[in-house]
């Protein structure tokens, strides 16, 4: 029995973020945003998400990351910017302690949490000091 438990725990640890039901294309709750979530290319056991679309990109497709606090990054295209960075699966199914990036404010939110509410809804929460903001995202397309 102990061998079975050990084997199951090792299999869970070896699972990549690509196996997560969170992968896919998600509609954010604000500004017509679309974020593709998948395993990070540089850390396959972690989740990352790139901005694929937003109202500002529909109006200005070549929009740059002009609000970024790092001047060197202000000329990069906003489409494709990593807005979810390096979230790790916790034992309770919540993914944390990743970084969320808000391109409107040019702010990295270092206390992010992502929880799968059900197969088509994702709760994304970011906290700065004692103030937290939560959005519920809706699945558009499965990652499989």
mmCIF file of C-alpha atoms in Angstrom:
data_model
loop_
_atom_site.group_PDB
_atom_site.id
_atom_site.type_symbol
_atom_site.label_atom_id
_atom_site.label_comp_id
_atom_site.label_asym_id
_atom_site.label_seq_id
_atom_site.Cartn_x
_atom_site.Cartn_y
_atom_site.Cartn_z
ATOM 1 C CA UNK A 1 0.000 0.000 0.000
ATOM 2 C CA UNK A 2 2.815 2.413 0.851
ATOM 3 C CA UNK A 3 4.380 1.676 -2.556
ATOM 4 C CA UNK A 4 1.126 2.579 -4.298
ATOM 5 C CA UNK A 5 0.879 5.877 -2.410
ATOM 6 C CA UNK A 6 4.507 6.688 -3.240
ATOM 7 C CA UNK A 7 3.970 5.851 -6.922
ATOM 8 C CA UNK A 8 0.872 8.053 -7.108
ATOM 9 C CA UNK A 9 2.611 10.970 -5.416
ATOM 10 C CA UNK A 10 5.605 10.683 -7.773
ATOM 11 C CA UNK A 11 3.282 10.601 -10.790
ATOM 12 C CA UNK A 12 1.519 13.747 -9.568
ATOM 13 C CA UNK A 13 4.840 15.508 -9.044
ATOM 14 C CA UNK A 14 5.972 14.601 -12.570
ATOM 15 C CA UNK A 15 2.822 16.042 -14.124
ATOM 16 C CA UNK A 16 3.483 19.091 -16.243
ATOM 17 C CA UNK A 17 1.320 22.172 -16.311
ATOM 18 C CA UNK A 18 0.329 21.157 -19.852
ATOM 19 C CA UNK A 19 -1.753 18.402 -18.227
ATOM 20 C CA UNK A 20 -3.688 20.972 -16.219
ATOM 21 C CA UNK A 21 -7.365 21.531 -17.028
ATOM 22 C CA UNK A 22 -6.546 25.255 -16.870
ATOM 23 C CA UNK A 23 -4.732 25.272 -20.201
ATOM 24 C CA UNK A 24 -6.552 26.863 -23.095
ATOM 25 C CA UNK A 25 -7.942 30.216 -24.184
ATOM 26 C CA UNK A 26 -9.844 32.237 -21.573
ATOM 27 C CA UNK A 27 -11.998 35.374 -21.759
ATOM 28 C CA UNK A 28 -11.128 37.788 -18.980
ATOM 29 C CA UNK A 29 -13.954 39.553 -17.199
ATOM 30 C CA UNK A 30 -12.864 43.000 -18.410
ATOM 31 C CA UNK A 31 -12.076 44.812 -21.661
ATOM 32 C CA UNK A 32 -12.653 41.910 -24.037
ATOM 33 C CA UNK A 33 -9.412 40.312 -22.931
ATOM 34 C CA UNK A 34 -8.320 36.910 -24.178
ATOM 35 C CA UNK A 35 -5.476 35.057 -22.450
ATOM 36 C CA UNK A 36 -3.936 31.760 -23.596
ATOM 37 C CA UNK A 37 -2.787 29.682 -20.603
ATOM 38 C CA UNK A 38 -0.279 26.878 -21.086
ATOM 39 C CA UNK A 39 2.824 25.368 -19.550
ATOM 40 C CA UNK A 40 5.634 27.914 -19.365
ATOM 41 C CA UNK A 41 8.119 27.293 -22.164
ATOM 42 C CA UNK A 42 11.001 27.768 -19.713
ATOM 43 C CA UNK A 43 9.387 25.898 -16.776
ATOM 44 C CA UNK A 44 7.022 23.112 -17.954
ATOM 45 C CA UNK A 45 5.625 22.370 -14.475
ATOM 46 C CA UNK A 46 4.405 25.943 -14.133
ATOM 47 C CA UNK A 47 1.551 27.831 -15.797
ATOM 48 C CA UNK A 48 1.983 30.959 -17.874
ATOM 49 C CA UNK A 49 -0.499 33.032 -19.851
ATOM 50 C CA UNK A 50 -0.089 35.439 -22.750
ATOM 51 C CA UNK A 51 -2.398 38.273 -23.733
ATOM 52 C CA UNK A 52 -3.917 37.354 -27.088
ATOM 53 C CA UNK A 53 -6.576 40.051 -27.482
ATOM 54 C CA UNK A 54 -8.224 43.005 -25.747
ATOM 55 C CA UNK A 55 -10.339 45.992 -26.730
ATOM 56 C CA UNK A 56 -7.233 48.180 -26.918
ATOM 57 C CA UNK A 57 -5.634 45.701 -29.340
ATOM 58 C CA UNK A 58 -8.732 45.666 -31.522
ATOM 59 C CA UNK A 59 -8.584 49.465 -31.730
ATOM 60 C CA UNK A 60 -4.794 49.603 -31.982
ATOM 61 C CA UNK A 61 -3.378 46.218 -33.147
ATOM 62 C CA UNK A 62 0.240 47.392 -32.919
ATOM 63 C CA UNK A 63 -0.127 48.702 -29.354
ATOM 64 C CA UNK A 64 3.060 48.572 -27.294
ATOM 65 C CA UNK A 65 3.526 47.862 -23.586
ATOM 66 C CA UNK A 66 3.803 51.598 -22.936
ATOM 67 C CA UNK A 67 2.892 51.466 -19.237
ATOM 68 C CA UNK A 68 5.611 48.991 -18.318
ATOM 69 C CA UNK A 69 7.748 50.328 -15.453
ATOM 70 C CA UNK A 70 10.830 48.938 -17.224
ATOM 71 C CA UNK A 71 11.631 51.456 -19.964
ATOM 72 C CA UNK A 72 13.423 48.772 -21.976
ATOM 73 C CA UNK A 73 10.135 46.823 -22.305
ATOM 74 C CA UNK A 74 7.878 49.700 -23.340
ATOM 75 C CA UNK A 75 8.432 49.100 -27.047
ATOM 76 C CA UNK A 76 7.497 45.403 -27.018
ATOM 77 C CA UNK A 77 4.147 44.527 -28.615
ATOM 78 C CA UNK A 78 1.340 44.216 -26.092
ATOM 79 C CA UNK A 79 -0.085 41.181 -27.920
ATOM 80 C CA UNK A 80 1.775 38.161 -26.561
ATOM 81 C CA UNK A 81 2.881 39.807 -23.303
ATOM 82 C CA UNK A 82 3.020 37.313 -20.445
ATOM 83 C CA UNK A 83 0.313 38.363 -17.979
ATOM 84 C CA UNK A 84 0.408 35.123 -15.938
ATOM 85 C CA UNK A 85 3.894 34.044 -14.961
ATOM 86 C CA UNK A 86 5.193 30.894 -13.274
ATOM 87 C CA UNK A 87 2.262 29.691 -11.219
ATOM 88 C CA UNK A 88 2.859 26.396 -9.405
ATOM 89 C CA UNK A 89 0.227 23.841 -8.475
ATOM 90 C CA UNK A 90 -0.480 23.713 -4.765
ATOM 91 C CA UNK A 91 -1.714 20.660 -2.928
ATOM 92 C CA UNK A 92 -5.202 22.157 -2.656
ATOM 93 C CA UNK A 93 -5.540 22.573 -6.446
ATOM 94 C CA UNK A 94 -4.873 26.299 -6.307
ATOM 95 C CA UNK A 95 -2.015 27.608 -8.435
ATOM 96 C CA UNK A 96 0.205 30.092 -6.643
ATOM 97 C CA UNK A 97 2.487 32.115 -5.931
ATOM 98 C CA UNK A 98 2.832 33.393 -9.461
ATOM 99 C CA UNK A 99 3.067 36.893 -10.803
ATOM 100 C CA UNK A 100 0.214 38.628 -12.587
ATOM 101 C CA UNK A 101 1.023 41.535 -14.892
ATOM 102 C CA UNK A 102 -1.525 44.293 -15.455
ATOM 103 C CA UNK A 103 -0.494 46.028 -18.710
ATOM 104 C CA UNK A 104 -3.039 48.832 -18.221
ATOM 105 C CA UNK A 105 -1.308 49.925 -15.035
ATOM 106 C CA UNK A 106 2.116 48.518 -15.845
ATOM 107 C CA UNK A 107 2.181 46.675 -12.548
ATOM 108 C CA UNK A 108 3.424 43.247 -11.498
ATOM 109 C CA UNK A 109 1.259 41.707 -8.819
ATOM 110 C CA UNK A 110 3.412 39.205 -6.980
ATOM 111 C CA UNK A 111 0.719 37.616 -4.825
ATOM 112 C CA UNK A 112 -1.411 35.947 -7.468
ATOM 113 C CA UNK A 113 -3.667 32.922 -7.108
ATOM 114 C CA UNK A 114 -5.520 30.958 -9.782
ATOM 115 C CA UNK A 115 -8.256 28.450 -8.989
ATOM 116 C CA UNK A 116 -10.328 26.353 -11.369
ATOM 117 C CA UNK A 117 -13.927 26.910 -10.229
ATOM 118 C CA UNK A 118 -15.293 24.386 -12.708
ATOM 119 C CA UNK A 119 -14.195 23.203 -16.153
ATOM 120 C CA UNK A 120 -15.266 26.488 -17.769
ATOM 121 C CA UNK A 121 -14.578 29.097 -15.067
ATOM 122 C CA UNK A 122 -11.309 30.247 -13.612
ATOM 123 C CA UNK A 123 -10.885 32.540 -10.608
ATOM 124 C CA UNK A 124 -7.864 34.838 -10.929
ATOM 125 C CA UNK A 125 -6.957 36.806 -7.795
ATOM 126 C CA UNK A 126 -4.172 39.286 -7.249
ATOM 127 C CA UNK A 127 -3.317 41.029 -3.996
ATOM 128 C CA UNK A 128 -1.241 44.115 -3.303
ATOM 129 C CA UNK A 129 -0.689 44.577 0.427
ATOM 130 C CA UNK A 130 -4.166 44.045 1.930
ATOM 131 C CA UNK A 131 -6.153 44.867 -1.197
ATOM 132 C CA UNK A 132 -7.170 41.960 -3.417
ATOM 133 C CA UNK A 133 -9.003 41.929 -6.723
ATOM 134 C CA UNK A 134 -10.662 38.841 -8.169
ATOM 135 C CA UNK A 135 -11.872 38.168 -11.697
ATOM 136 C CA UNK A 136 -13.724 35.142 -13.013
ATOM 137 C CA UNK A 137 -12.561 34.143 -16.482
ATOM 138 C CA UNK A 138 -14.574 31.983 -18.868
ATOM 139 C CA UNK A 139 -13.171 29.258 -21.081
ATOM 140 C CA UNK A 140 -13.286 29.926 -24.804
ATOM 141 C CA UNK A 141 -11.214 27.002 -26.011
ATOM 142 C CA UNK A 142 -9.747 23.899 -24.391
ATOM 143 C CA UNK A 143 -5.965 23.527 -24.282
ATOM 144 C CA UNK A 144 -6.023 19.919 -25.481
#
